[in-house]
Amino acid sequence: MPYADTVATVRSWSEDRAIAVWTLFAGNLPTSELATLGTELERVRNDGAAVVLVVPDDLTPTPLERRLTDIVVRGPLPPSPFGLLVALAAADVPDVRRLGLIGGSREALIAGQRAGAGAVVGIAGDGVSSRMALLLGQPDRIVEASDFATMDSFMYGRNRHHRQRVLLNPGPAVVSDRIHRAVGGPDLCHREPEYSEMFTRIREKLFHVAGVGRDWELALIAGSGTAAMEAMVGASVREGRHLLVCRNGVYGDRLATIGKRLGIETVAVGASQTEPIDPAAVASALDADPDIDAVAIVHHETTTGLLNPVHEVAAEARARGVRVIVDAISSLGAEELRIADSGMDMVACTSNKCLHGLPGTSFVLLSPAGAARAAEAPRRSLYLDIAGYLEAQRKDSVPFTPAVPAVYGLEAALDELLDEGPAQRRSAYRVRVAFLDRAFEKLGLQPTVAAPNRSSSVRSLQLPDGLGYQELHDALKRDGYVIYAGLGDAAKTTFRVCTLGALELDVLADFVESLERALGATRMASSPGSQPVSAAGSRGTAAAVSA
């Protein structure tokens, strides 16, 4: 599935069918199935799809086959894929992922797979044996002929509910084609050397991205970012000692909750959800409680898009010999984060935020002091035991089954990031969010966080009077964009726009136009004489807003 490289792609996602042309091979389906399928294909045709019949040179199509198709082309017999490519060209559809194959035999389905068709559908005959034979062709699905139009409408039609959209939520991120292709790698046993070799490559690439030396350690976990957070908290505090949690958002609260669930006594330094943690307050708390063993802080609180001063907090803790654990789940890759020799000892992250991978795997980076602490701390979990991961990895093994496809995606994402350059990735984030900041100002939208404390990827914005979040969300979703609600105290009064992943400025300009329409409709309803603010002069023109 392509990422939103152009506004035209976004429009196609939100308005067009996923499969633009269905193809059949002449003589591949029995007459009884064809007769039923003809009625079904008429419904599909009315929804905007074309139907192409591929006819081998030595075969004459039947009158019924001719009647149920729009275009007839000559092409070789399956399992050769070339007839399908001729059909694609005849239908003037430039993307093979919008080609569908309807097959009644294993060979026809294989042709669809070999051609790279976006949908390969088997038409079941009578009995279980028919489906068993079709399964050998590895179709995406098998349906009765009488169910084809219903299946098409649900999966591929113009009004399908589940469709690709531009995600402007704080993860998972929109990713490039390169990442989607990578997760389709070979089936791999995690006990084989090929997996250990991939882990070693990922370790080196992550260390390069994070700017840390080879004396650091990596615990790679199958799970979301919260799994990495929980593993990190459990490994950071020795028996009978305390955890100081910096709390100014939902994720700081989550760190505190994890600590309590693990039986760790926690104390807190707090701030409002729109204000950063004060390093001096952390220093005072450390001086007041000599039993504090570790400080936990969120670098980027996506609750509001707020950055916390992790470097300053780490310096205060380091000066007192206290370990520091950092939730960098929504910052590593996008924000300036100087980890090496900073006092940060454990840094949690995930593949599917600013690294632009897919959900399914997370990790903890550990300094030598962090790894030593993990060995000293009680083993509070089986699955999320960092010491166990490090012990296994030193033996070129893993304690539990990893999410291999997500790991494939993580390596591809790291390769993509290193090709781009970490500094250029951070710069691209700043350019994108600055573009949106200018647009939001013109639209009269108020950020909840002061400019010096804002991240490079998330904006929390006040909902205008008279506009509810769900109304705004649904209007934007109809245009192909997914935003996110506020969290915590701000849930009823704010919404969030995030720029994680593979996004282009022209697409963001189109989003601004969609947002302007939604806001304008509300303002017109509440004040009939008012006019919507113009954020961009023409659809998809980034310069109109950036000027």
XYZ file of C-alpha atoms in Angstrom:
547
model
C 0.000 0.000 0.000
C 1.577 3.321 -1.002
C 2.063 6.098 1.497
C 0.487 9.501 0.869
C 3.125 10.838 -1.479
C 0.734 13.271 -3.203
C -2.630 14.902 -2.632
C -3.954 12.824 -5.531
C -3.105 9.675 -3.573
C -5.054 10.938 -0.562
C -8.042 11.813 -2.737
C -7.938 8.361 -4.302
C -7.814 6.711 -0.868
C -10.830 8.667 0.369
C -12.956 8.585 -2.790
C -12.006 5.763 -5.168
C -12.377 2.025 -5.202
C -9.390 0.025 -3.987
C -9.715 -2.359 -6.959
C -10.343 -0.505 -10.196
C -10.336 -3.476 -12.574
C -11.322 -7.119 -12.075
C -9.894 -9.675 -14.506
C -10.910 -13.207 -15.472
C -9.361 -15.814 -17.741
C -11.611 -17.205 -20.466
C -12.582 -20.822 -19.820
C -11.491 -20.655 -16.174
C -14.953 -20.721 -14.570
C -17.842 -23.117 -15.200
C -20.889 -21.744 -17.016
C -23.046 -22.096 -13.890
C -20.652 -19.922 -11.855
C -20.311 -17.410 -14.703
C -24.061 -16.908 -14.928
C -24.275 -16.045 -11.238
C -21.122 -13.985 -11.367
C -22.518 -11.935 -14.238
C -25.225 -10.492 -11.987
C -22.685 -9.814 -9.259
C -20.273 -8.095 -11.627
C -23.024 -5.763 -12.802
C -23.269 -4.432 -9.232
C -19.491 -4.075 -9.108
C -19.482 -2.285 -12.464
C -22.112 0.150 -11.198
C -19.709 0.971 -8.358
C -17.070 2.042 -10.861
C -14.970 -1.040 -11.595
C -14.098 -2.298 -15.056
C -14.122 -6.011 -15.892
C -11.530 -7.417 -18.318
C -11.504 -10.877 -19.890
C -8.098 -12.355 -20.792
C -8.380 -14.794 -23.698
C -5.514 -17.160 -24.612
C -4.647 -17.317 -28.313
C -5.993 -20.844 -28.741
C -9.376 -20.150 -27.106
C -12.573 -18.403 -28.192
C -14.575 -16.731 -25.426
C -18.182 -17.775 -24.967
C -20.999 -15.285 -25.553
C -21.655 -15.275 -21.794
C -18.034 -14.415 -21.051
C -18.161 -11.561 -23.541
C -21.399 -10.195 -22.053
C -20.122 -9.970 -18.505
C -16.889 -8.127 -19.366
C -16.138 -4.620 -20.609
C -12.834 -5.314 -22.334
C -11.435 -8.426 -24.029
C -7.685 -8.803 -24.441
C -5.404 -11.527 -25.733
C -2.922 -13.028 -23.287
C -1.205 -16.279 -22.326
C -2.745 -19.004 -20.190
C -2.265 -19.000 -16.431
C -0.136 -19.399 -14.384
C 1.664 -16.904 -16.624
C 1.033 -13.395 -15.243
C 1.489 -11.515 -18.492
C -2.123 -11.623 -19.603
C -3.085 -9.751 -16.435
C -0.567 -7.023 -17.174
C -2.076 -6.665 -20.651
C -5.489 -6.322 -18.973
C -4.144 -3.648 -16.650
C -2.820 -1.623 -19.570
C -6.063 -2.045 -21.530
C -8.049 -0.706 -18.585
C -5.623 2.252 -18.311
C -4.955 1.590 -14.625
C -1.332 2.526 -13.805
C -0.985 0.686 -10.479
C -1.003 -3.112 -10.342
C -2.201 -2.891 -6.722
C -5.573 -1.761 -8.113
C -5.873 -4.910 -10.226
C -8.003 -7.800 -9.005
C -8.032 -11.393 -10.235
C -11.119 -13.619 -10.142
C -10.092 -17.246 -10.520
C -11.638 -20.663 -10.561
C -8.406 -22.665 -10.567
C -5.118 -22.853 -8.734
C -3.260 -21.773 -11.872
C -5.333 -18.618 -12.327
C -4.802 -17.619 -8.707
C -1.056 -18.175 -9.034
C -1.065 -15.883 -12.074
C -2.656 -13.183 -9.934
C -0.006 -13.612 -7.254
C 2.810 -13.516 -9.797
C 1.421 -10.356 -11.367
C 1.359 -8.600 -7.983
C -2.415 -8.070 -8.084
C -3.921 -6.124 -5.190
C -6.644 -8.747 -4.754
C -6.697 -12.428 -5.692
C -10.141 -14.004 -5.177
C -11.127 -17.614 -5.734
C -14.676 -18.524 -6.764
C -15.736 -21.633 -4.874
C -17.623 -24.406 -6.595
C -19.596 -27.181 -4.945
C -18.185 -28.929 -1.895
C -15.169 -28.627 0.349
C -12.855 -30.131 -2.269
C -13.309 -27.069 -4.474
C -12.087 -24.749 -1.721
C -9.218 -27.057 -0.872
C -8.016 -26.929 -4.482
C -8.247 -23.140 -4.537
C -6.293 -22.840 -1.290
C -3.267 -24.222 -3.145
C -3.312 -20.992 -5.200
C -2.957 -18.847 -2.038
C -5.893 -16.503 -2.686
C -6.659 -13.533 -0.458
C -10.142 -14.966 0.014
C -12.534 -17.552 -1.396
C -16.225 -16.719 -1.937
C -19.282 -18.203 -3.577
C -20.112 -16.517 -6.880
C -23.349 -15.215 -5.356
C -21.394 -13.419 -2.609
C -18.862 -11.680 -4.822
C -20.495 -8.226 -5.010
C -21.057 -8.099 -1.246
C -17.426 -9.035 -0.632
C -16.252 -6.500 -3.196
C -18.309 -3.707 -1.642
C -17.008 -4.446 1.850
C -13.351 -4.938 0.946
C -12.689 -2.943 -2.218
C -15.705 -0.785 -3.079
C -16.066 2.970 -3.244
C -17.940 3.086 0.062
C -15.836 0.552 1.989
C -15.437 1.487 5.625
C -11.901 0.219 6.261
C -9.570 2.090 3.940
C -6.143 3.680 3.870
C -6.024 7.167 5.396
C -3.381 9.691 6.379
C -2.719 9.149 10.070
C -2.182 12.393 11.972
C -2.367 10.642 15.338
C 0.628 10.108 17.672
C 1.356 6.611 16.411
C 1.248 4.281 14.742
C 2.861 6.333 12.017
C 2.261 6.378 8.295
C 5.148 4.428 6.762
C 6.683 4.192 3.314
C 6.293 1.397 0.788
C 9.784 0.241 1.722
C 8.617 -0.709 5.203
C 5.468 -2.475 4.008
C 7.541 -4.545 1.600
C 10.058 -5.451 4.282
C 7.534 -7.101 6.604
C 6.797 -9.652 3.894
C 10.236 -11.203 4.379
C 10.815 -14.949 4.666
C 9.365 -16.980 7.526
C 12.187 -17.136 10.035
C 12.830 -19.189 13.160
C 14.201 -16.937 15.864
C 16.579 -19.677 17.037
C 18.417 -19.679 13.706
C 21.607 -17.685 13.080
C 19.834 -15.521 10.505
C 17.760 -13.932 13.275
C 20.790 -13.396 15.503
C 22.582 -11.743 12.610
C 19.594 -9.443 12.010
C 19.495 -8.553 15.712
C 23.193 -7.663 15.609
C 22.618 -5.404 12.599
C 19.665 -3.695 14.285
C 21.693 -3.213 17.463
C 24.452 -1.419 15.565
C 22.001 0.740 13.619
C 20.049 1.723 16.732
C 23.246 2.641 18.546
C 24.198 4.834 15.584
C 20.809 6.562 15.534
C 20.858 7.048 19.321
C 24.468 8.217 19.326
C 25.693 5.712 21.923
C 28.745 3.459 22.002
C 29.081 -0.295 21.705
C 29.412 -0.571 25.464
C 25.645 0.001 25.642
C 23.111 -2.840 25.600
C 19.818 -3.372 23.786
C 16.796 -5.319 25.004
C 14.458 -5.938 22.046
C 10.913 -6.873 23.100
C 7.844 -8.052 21.198
C 5.206 -5.586 22.356
C 4.112 -1.963 22.252
C 6.002 0.905 23.816
C 4.284 0.267 27.122
C 6.024 -3.121 27.273
C 9.376 -1.352 27.043
C 8.260 1.135 29.718
C 7.252 -1.648 32.096
C 10.442 -3.631 31.499
C 12.520 -0.509 32.116
C 10.722 0.457 35.337
C 11.014 -3.066 36.725
C 14.749 -3.164 36.066
C 15.585 0.270 37.470
C 14.959 0.033 41.222
C 16.637 -2.230 43.757
C 14.796 -3.965 46.579
C 13.506 -1.557 49.241
C 14.382 1.575 47.246
C 12.132 4.210 45.686
C 11.274 5.444 42.186
C 10.860 9.177 41.568
C 8.395 9.744 38.728
C 8.096 13.042 36.878
C 4.378 13.489 36.208
C 2.921 16.100 33.871
C 0.863 13.987 31.516
C -0.769 10.648 30.883
C 2.501 8.848 30.197
C 4.201 10.083 33.329
C 1.124 8.822 35.145
C 1.560 5.509 33.356
C 5.138 5.195 34.601
C 3.878 5.740 38.157
C 1.128 3.161 37.698
C 3.623 0.618 36.391
C 5.842 1.188 39.403
C 2.969 0.657 41.817
C 1.775 -2.481 40.015
C 5.309 -3.891 40.305
C 5.383 -3.213 44.013
C 7.860 -0.342 43.812
C 7.319 2.566 46.182
C 6.986 5.719 44.087
C 7.246 9.410 44.827
C 6.432 12.176 42.369
C 7.492 15.554 41.091
C 4.602 17.072 39.230
C 3.665 19.917 36.898
C 0.570 20.807 34.922
C 0.008 19.056 31.599
C 1.147 22.185 29.746
C 4.290 22.927 31.779
C 7.636 21.092 31.747
C 9.081 19.425 34.813
C 11.350 21.721 36.839
C 14.839 20.167 37.235
C 15.280 22.072 40.488
C 12.207 20.354 41.894
C 13.715 16.995 40.944
C 16.948 17.950 42.681
C 15.054 18.934 45.835
C 13.104 15.675 45.841
C 16.318 13.680 45.466
C 17.943 15.539 48.325
C 14.889 14.986 50.527
C 14.754 11.200 49.969
C 18.075 9.314 49.946
C 16.211 6.066 49.164
C 15.344 7.187 45.632
C 17.109 4.723 43.339
C 15.961 5.984 39.946
C 14.203 8.926 38.294
C 11.636 8.200 35.565
C 10.759 10.925 33.068
C 8.925 11.170 29.742
C 10.868 13.126 27.139
C 7.927 13.887 24.865
C 4.545 13.898 26.586
C 2.225 13.345 23.647
C -0.662 14.148 25.983
C -0.116 17.742 24.870
C 2.996 17.673 22.675
C 5.176 18.900 25.538
C 8.943 18.346 25.786
C 10.461 17.787 29.214
C 14.050 18.890 30.033
C 15.471 15.378 30.196
C 19.083 16.460 29.843
C 18.846 18.825 32.815
C 16.951 16.303 34.940
C 19.498 13.592 34.077
C 22.340 15.901 35.099
C 20.754 16.504 38.516
C 20.285 12.770 39.099
C 23.726 11.870 37.829
C 25.339 14.330 40.226
C 23.687 12.378 43.055
C 24.502 8.898 41.752
C 20.875 8.129 40.860
C 19.927 6.185 37.725
C 17.656 7.878 35.141
C 15.144 6.073 32.944
C 13.585 7.897 29.996
C 10.457 7.274 27.961
C 11.670 8.399 24.520
C 8.933 6.522 22.708
C 7.702 9.586 20.812
C 10.982 11.474 20.586
C 13.852 9.232 19.456
C 14.405 10.052 15.790
C 12.567 13.395 15.822
C 13.948 15.383 18.762
C 17.401 16.356 19.923
C 18.266 13.651 22.439
C 21.877 13.469 23.579
C 21.927 10.148 25.381
C 25.618 9.253 25.645
C 27.354 10.482 28.812
C 24.193 12.344 29.845
C 23.187 10.439 32.958
C 20.392 8.657 31.098
C 20.776 4.967 31.845
C 17.717 3.310 30.305
C 15.867 4.701 27.301
C 12.640 3.090 26.106
C 11.377 3.405 22.563
C 9.236 1.631 19.977
C 9.472 0.949 16.274
C 6.278 2.660 15.153
C 6.682 6.315 16.090
C 9.481 8.607 14.902
C 11.575 5.704 13.605
C 8.785 5.072 11.046
C 8.521 1.327 11.551
C 5.401 -0.738 12.199
C 3.790 -1.724 15.521
C 4.865 -4.907 17.235
C 8.317 -4.382 18.668
C 9.830 -2.072 21.279
C 13.193 -1.814 22.961
C 15.236 -0.444 25.842
C 18.717 1.012 25.382
C 20.898 0.578 28.477
C 24.126 2.300 29.473
C 26.760 0.156 31.245
C 25.397 1.506 34.549
C 21.853 0.778 33.398
C 22.723 -2.806 32.492
C 24.406 -3.244 35.883
C 21.285 -1.940 37.610
C 19.102 -4.378 35.641
C 21.278 -7.221 36.969
C 20.912 -5.951 40.556
C 17.154 -5.260 40.549
C 14.668 -7.962 41.575
C 13.297 -9.926 38.637
C 9.746 -8.622 38.893
C 8.449 -10.111 35.637
C 8.994 -13.146 33.484
C 8.262 -11.786 30.034
C 9.455 -8.219 30.691
C 12.676 -9.148 32.497
C 15.445 -7.048 30.949
C 18.171 -9.074 32.681
C 16.764 -12.188 31.017
C 16.832 -10.546 27.577
C 20.416 -9.410 28.013
C 21.533 -12.842 29.236
C 19.908 -14.555 26.234
C 21.217 -12.022 23.732
C 24.783 -12.483 24.948
C 24.354 -16.117 23.883
C 22.985 -15.105 20.460
C 19.512 -16.131 21.572
C 16.235 -14.604 22.715
C 14.116 -15.589 25.714
C 10.779 -15.443 23.870
C 9.469 -15.440 20.309
C 10.026 -12.011 18.732
C 7.595 -10.336 16.328
C 9.737 -11.194 13.314
C 7.746 -9.205 10.689
C 7.877 -6.108 12.907
C 11.610 -6.672 13.382
C 12.016 -6.841 9.598
C 10.148 -3.545 9.436
C 12.309 -2.002 12.150
C 15.499 -2.801 10.291
C 14.080 -1.362 7.059
C 12.989 1.757 8.957
C 16.463 2.179 10.444
C 18.005 1.773 6.988
C 15.619 4.414 5.672
C 16.482 6.754 8.557
C 20.221 6.286 8.046
C 19.823 6.873 4.289
C 17.992 10.109 5.090
C 20.378 11.026 7.894
C 19.314 11.477 11.531
C 19.941 15.251 11.420
C 17.903 15.596 8.230
C 15.060 13.547 9.773
C 14.935 15.898 12.753
C 15.058 18.907 10.436
C 12.182 17.530 8.345
C 10.074 17.209 11.489
C 10.774 20.821 12.415
C 9.866 22.039 8.921
C 6.584 20.145 8.911
C 5.436 21.279 12.327
C 6.462 24.883 11.604
C 4.324 24.744 8.465
C 1.358 23.576 10.521
C 1.999 26.148 13.225
C 1.669 28.944 10.667
C -1.517 27.414 9.320
C -3.039 26.954 12.778
C -2.285 30.582 13.615
C -4.070 31.761 10.469
C -7.013 29.549 11.346
C -7.202 31.035 14.827
C -6.401 27.742 16.593
C -4.672 28.069 19.953
C -1.965 25.567 20.994
C -2.154 24.493 24.613
C 1.625 24.478 25.124
C 3.874 27.539 24.970
C 6.147 27.655 21.924
C 9.490 27.024 23.728
C 8.176 23.776 25.202
C 6.525 22.248 22.134
C 7.732 19.104 20.395
C 8.537 18.775 16.704
C 5.703 16.364 15.974
C 2.580 16.900 18.112
C 0.276 19.869 18.556
C -2.514 19.979 21.102
C -5.070 22.603 20.049
C -8.097 24.133 21.711
C -11.402 23.105 20.161
C -13.275 26.208 18.965
C -16.488 27.070 20.777
C -19.415 25.102 19.411
C -17.306 22.374 17.795
C -17.048 18.939 19.386
C -14.110 16.647 18.781
C -16.169 13.861 17.199
C -17.744 16.245 14.710
C -14.318 17.554 13.692
C -12.788 14.067 13.582
C -15.539 12.703 11.347
C -15.393 15.635 8.909
C -11.635 15.225 8.480
C -11.877 11.448 8.219
C -14.268 11.808 5.290
C -11.489 13.679 3.511
C -8.938 10.978 4.363
C -7.311 12.361 7.527
C -7.297 10.901 11.040
C -6.653 13.241 13.978
C -6.621 12.385 17.670
C -8.543 13.437 20.739
C -6.983 15.144 23.721
C -5.970 13.050 26.713
C -6.492 13.343 30.428
C -7.845 16.671 31.638
C -7.781 18.058 28.101
C -9.966 15.375 26.497
C -13.131 17.527 26.319
C -11.539 20.751 25.155
C -8.664 19.864 22.836
C -7.674 17.809 19.833
C -4.245 16.758 18.585
C -2.565 16.845 15.196
C 0.638 14.837 14.804
C 3.166 14.623 11.996
C 4.805 11.261 12.625
C 5.896 9.123 9.724
C 6.145 9.485 5.965
C 4.280 12.725 5.254
C 4.683 15.344 2.539
C 4.099 19.107 2.842
C 1.590 19.149 -0.020
C -0.471 16.534 1.793
C -0.335 18.582 5.002
C -1.511 21.613 3.002
C -4.479 19.592 1.790
C -5.199 18.593 5.381
C -5.193 22.278 6.343
C -7.788 22.950 3.648
C -9.938 20.134 4.988
C -9.542 21.506 8.513
C -10.474 24.985 7.311
C -13.662 23.670 5.723
C -14.644 21.879 8.922
C -13.951 24.941 11.048
C -15.624 27.235 8.555
C -18.813 25.186 8.568
C -18.984 25.476 12.349
C -18.317 29.205 12.321
C -20.880 29.805 9.611
C -23.438 27.840 11.614
C -22.778 29.838 14.784
C -22.436 33.225 13.045
C -24.218 33.369 9.657
C -22.426 36.525 8.584
C -18.902 35.232 9.175
C -16.465 33.982 6.558
C -13.954 31.121 6.935
C -10.297 32.022 7.264
C -8.228 31.145 4.175
C -5.213 29.056 5.101
C -4.236 27.964 1.590
C -5.089 29.351 -1.794
C -5.383 26.083 -3.678
C -5.616 22.419 -2.807
C -2.286 20.822 -2.062
C -0.195 24.002 -2.361
C 2.164 24.166 0.582
C 3.552 27.547 -0.450
C 0.165 29.173 0.108
C 0.472 28.579 3.843
C 4.232 28.798 4.249
C 4.512 32.190 2.583
